[in-house]
Amino acid sequence: MAIQVLMPALSPTMTEGKIAAWMKSEGDAITSGDVLCEIETDKATMEVEAIDEGVLGKILVAAGTEGVAVNVPIAVILEDGEDASAADALSAAPESAPAAAPVAAPAAPAAASPAPEPEYTGPTKAMTVREALRDAMAEEMRADENVFLMGEEVAQYQGAYKVSQGLLDEFGERRVIDTPITEHGFAGLGVGAAFGGLKPIVEFMTFNFAMQACDQIINSAAKTLYMSGGQMGAPMVFRGPNGAAARVGAQHSQCYASWYGHIPGLKVVTPWSGEDAKGLLKAAIRDPNPVLVLENEILYGQSFEVPDDPDFTVPIGKAKVERAGSDVTITAFSITVGYALEAAETLAAEGIEAEVINLRSIRPLDIDTISNSVQKTNRLVTVEEGWAPYGVGCEIATQVMEVAFDYLDAPVHRVSGEDVPMPYAANLEALALPNADKIVAAAKAVCYAN
Amino acid sequence: MIRNLAASRLKMVQHVTTRKKKTVGKGKLNAPAFICPLAQAKDHGIRQVMDAEGNLTGDLADPDLADGQLIRLYEMMVLVRAIDDRGWILQRSGRVEFWIPHRGLEAVHTAATIAFNDDDWIFLGYRHPGTLLLRGVPLVQLFAQFFGRADEPFKGRRLPTLMGDRRANVVPMTTQVGSYIPHACGAAWAAKIKGDDTRFLAFFGEGSSSRGEFHSALNFAGVHKPPVVFLCENNGWAVTTPTSLQTASTTFAEKGDAYGVRNIRVDGNDPLAVFAATREARDLAPEKGATLIEAVTYRMGYHTTSDNPDLYRTPEEVAVWEAWDPLIRMRKYLENKDLWNEQHEEELWARCLAEIDVAVHAAEAMPLPGPASMFDDTFEEPTWMLEEQREQLLAELEPGE
């Protein structure tokens, strides 16, 4: 019986990849453990080994093909005695496993939706969030020689998530520096370098690993300006993926937005789109205060149109209305903006027009934009991946109550991660996280539309 | 004999005497003692210039400081002790909230400070007022901070004895002991990246060597060779924890070996040994990178005014160390060189106490920080939330509003 070789998922977040090279040709004998081909993902190039024995009957996806979805058949292995016709039969048959659809960014707001704030109208370029972050750093490093990048694997390996691709080549090892594995240690070194007049970008492989750096971020980076009476501060950026990725469990799936949003002396931004990523990171690097840029691993591979202008930045402390609507306000940040926009489409089909606000900054919070929206829609749903207690939604609800209580026609509703450490099992993980359906349900609830 | 000259100084001594009577020499926690190793310094790998009598018997050469510099060093050590005596009394009489005594620790930080240039950076630990004074910071500024007054650089926001002043290239200490060791290493690394010739010095206690940051910083320093000197003041006790419960290593200096960082162990009550080791480390920094210096010394006083050492160590242990008091040794060294005598001593103490009196009165008379200032410097520029809070507070304080 001929065996299909499927495009493997080489990481929990991989949805597609490139067949870089075939190491075996059609007709070659295969034994278990032989390297069949090399696959390039957005993180690394990896070898795919054969599990089964036989003969490589047919290569279904040629070397050099990009964007091959996970689980698509890429080759057929024939067992002893089978001839090539078995391979043809199998490759002609309907795919036994459906190709996973690439994660697409939700559609941008319809052109008909009025944009309430001036939009960037210059040239744009399609790129992934990963590339947008890289370009932001590269542009700022070109503009200011005091800016440098440090972290685990940022130089030689070009970043655990390939965000720093090409930076070592362009800027050299004086400005792109691999550090030993000690988040609190190198966060402290970065604080010292900021004291010493440089502008460090400290990359954490993930903020989940940076909990031990909290002391450096809070007690040293955030408080030094105040405690020194303004004599010295720590102008610097801490950045890296935050929150849940996919199937990485409780200690690797946590949102720190409300943790750091709590601290005076820190600014906290949470990009969703490529435009956010580039504009907010550039603004963070230019800011004279310590800024945390909470990115999202799943968003790294998503593509957006991104302003192609080295002067473009996104102001810290300013939210963006991603979709205008009159019936309910939905605030979201990072990956949940996509869910909120998806929910808004569903709601629109049912006659409810949702206004989706991309917070962009957690601290300072743009309460004016939220309040103006609530004064129009009279209803509010907050969305976050983190836990609800003492969360971002709590702060927004409180501030809205303080400034727009009389405009509310329904209690504020929070959509958040379930109040449990993140489970590993795929079904439980999906249930623990916010999604478009949960947002739709919450929006209908505050509209009394059920 | 060193005579005690001033009333305030006598009070301090009386206080210590009372304490001894009360406890009858029992370390209640039965913690192991920190037995003074200085009489057998060579056996312990502790480098010295002078013995207890100020004689040049050590294995380190006398660094041959100019007479003026030797006298300046000794005078600063005495001033530091006089400040400590006064700080204690100010706390016990309720005029400052908190005090961290310096007694016995006058040599390390003063000698290390003069081994560095004024444009080098120093990261302070507790108990190091001499560094600031040697860098020209006026005494009244220190007391203004102790009293939490407006007219000091930190605007009433920092604990007494978390001292520093960026204008003097002295970085104030952070309360999490040891957390600033990577800062010094990072700042030195920044200087190296920028290509300037500034050197860096960080003081910390032996207790801090148990913190992860100590190891992170030394590890990084071994790899990247920034121009920094890590000066570990081994004063025997991390609050109530003796060195024997802090580490199983024979010395703190040897921890540098694990990281490829050059290291030396010196007598911390011998200011000239501290000077010689620190100056050499500073001079070698561009070529060799970091040095870890362990200065073996002793905290003769309390850890803080919230502490009671009678509960964990014996007066006998303290008494042995008192014979190695750095002030006595430095004075004897100067006397051996005919640079000092009883009259000088009396005049110096009188001058120190008078200066302190003036500084205390001037600082205490300074205004408290204005309420509006509370919101400054949280960010480089005020945010709307801070402005709103400031306006709200001022409105609440406005009579009749």
mmCIF file of N, CA, C and O in Angstrom, chain B residues 48 66 85 91 103 177 180 190 203 207 214 224 241 249 302 322 328 330 332 376:
data_model
loop_
_atom_site.group_PDB
_atom_site.id
_atom_site.type_symbol
_atom_site.label_atom_id
_atom_site.label_comp_id
_atom_site.label_asym_id
_atom_site.label_seq_id
_atom_site.Cartn_x
_atom_site.Cartn_y
_atom_site.Cartn_z
ATOM 1 N N GLN B 48 47.673 42.199 52.414
ATOM 2 C CA GLN B 48 47.757 43.370 53.312
ATOM 3 C C GLN B 48 48.936 44.250 52.934
ATOM 4 O O GLN B 48 49.931 43.763 52.399
ATOM 5 N N ALA B 66 50.770 60.239 48.114
ATOM 6 C CA ALA B 66 51.330 61.508 48.587
ATOM 7 C C ALA B 66 50.786 61.808 49.988
ATOM 8 O O ALA B 66 49.677 61.381 50.328
ATOM 9 N N ASP B 85 27.842 58.134 63.694
ATOM 10 C CA ASP B 85 27.448 58.364 65.091
ATOM 11 C C ASP B 85 26.224 59.279 65.153
ATOM 12 O O ASP B 85 25.276 59.021 65.885
ATOM 13 N N GLN B 91 18.308 58.988 64.408
ATOM 14 C CA GLN B 91 17.239 57.997 64.255
ATOM 15 C C GLN B 91 16.651 57.652 65.617
ATOM 16 O O GLN B 91 15.434 57.622 65.789
ATOM 17 N N ARG B 103 29.775 51.913 60.833
ATOM 18 C CA ARG B 103 30.911 51.741 61.753
ATOM 19 C C ARG B 103 31.761 50.523 61.381
ATOM 20 O O ARG B 103 31.263 49.410 61.264
ATOM 21 N N VAL B 177 19.331 44.495 47.183
ATOM 22 C CA VAL B 177 20.790 44.396 47.182
ATOM 23 C C VAL B 177 21.248 43.525 46.016
ATOM 24 O O VAL B 177 20.650 42.501 45.730
ATOM 25 N N TYR B 180 21.798 45.786 41.257
ATOM 26 C CA TYR B 180 22.463 46.795 40.435
ATOM 27 C C TYR B 180 23.835 46.327 39.940
ATOM 28 O O TYR B 180 24.505 47.064 39.222
ATOM 29 N N ALA B 190 28.467 49.491 27.928
ATOM 30 C CA ALA B 190 28.051 50.590 27.045
ATOM 31 C C ALA B 190 29.241 51.497 26.725
ATOM 32 O O ALA B 190 29.430 51.924 25.583
ATOM 33 N N PHE B 203 30.092 48.622 44.410
ATOM 34 C CA PHE B 203 30.209 48.063 45.751
ATOM 35 C C PHE B 203 28.998 47.194 46.050
ATOM 36 O O PHE B 203 27.874 47.561 45.705
ATOM 37 N N GLY B 207 26.578 39.175 51.023
ATOM 38 C CA GLY B 207 25.256 38.555 50.906
ATOM 39 C C GLY B 207 24.723 38.637 49.490
ATOM 40 O O GLY B 207 24.052 37.725 49.009
ATOM 41 N N PHE B 214 24.407 38.756 40.684
ATOM 42 C CA PHE B 214 25.859 38.708 40.856
ATOM 43 C C PHE B 214 26.449 37.754 39.821
ATOM 44 O O PHE B 214 27.419 38.068 39.127
ATOM 45 N N HIS B 224 32.472 39.288 28.013
ATOM 46 C CA HIS B 224 32.562 40.530 27.224
ATOM 47 C C HIS B 224 33.623 41.512 27.710
ATOM 48 O O HIS B 224 33.869 42.523 27.051
ATOM 49 N N THR B 241 22.761 36.612 58.821
ATOM 50 C CA THR B 241 23.327 35.400 58.220
ATOM 51 C C THR B 241 24.840 35.505 58.119
ATOM 52 O O THR B 241 25.355 36.391 57.432
ATOM 53 N N SER B 249 31.940 28.192 49.537
ATOM 54 C CA SER B 249 33.244 28.524 48.956
ATOM 55 C C SER B 249 34.174 28.993 50.071
ATOM 56 O O SER B 249 33.727 29.587 51.051
ATOM 57 N N TYR B 302 25.176 47.867 64.033
ATOM 58 C CA TYR B 302 23.967 47.142 63.688
ATOM 59 C C TYR B 302 23.859 47.076 62.163
ATOM 60 O O TYR B 302 24.419 47.903 61.462
ATOM 61 N N GLU B 322 37.490 44.843 66.802
ATOM 62 C CA GLU B 322 37.738 46.243 67.172
ATOM 63 C C GLU B 322 39.233 46.554 67.230
ATOM 64 O O GLU B 322 39.654 47.675 66.998
ATOM 65 N N ILE B 328 41.940 53.137 63.585
ATOM 66 C CA ILE B 328 43.126 53.026 64.444
ATOM 67 C C ILE B 328 44.358 52.699 63.604
ATOM 68 O O ILE B 328 45.429 53.292 63.755
ATOM 69 N N MET B 330 44.929 53.169 60.373
ATOM 70 C CA MET B 330 45.363 54.235 59.464
ATOM 71 C C MET B 330 46.034 55.352 60.261
ATOM 72 O O MET B 330 47.045 55.927 59.836
ATOM 73 N N LYS B 332 47.679 54.998 63.074
ATOM 74 C CA LYS B 332 49.017 54.550 63.478
ATOM 75 C C LYS B 332 49.999 54.610 62.299
ATOM 76 O O LYS B 332 51.174 54.970 62.465
ATOM 77 N N ASP B 376 6.072 64.662 39.576
ATOM 78 C CA ASP B 376 7.143 64.893 38.606
ATOM 79 C C ASP B 376 8.002 63.649 38.429
ATOM 80 O O ASP B 376 8.168 62.861 39.359
#
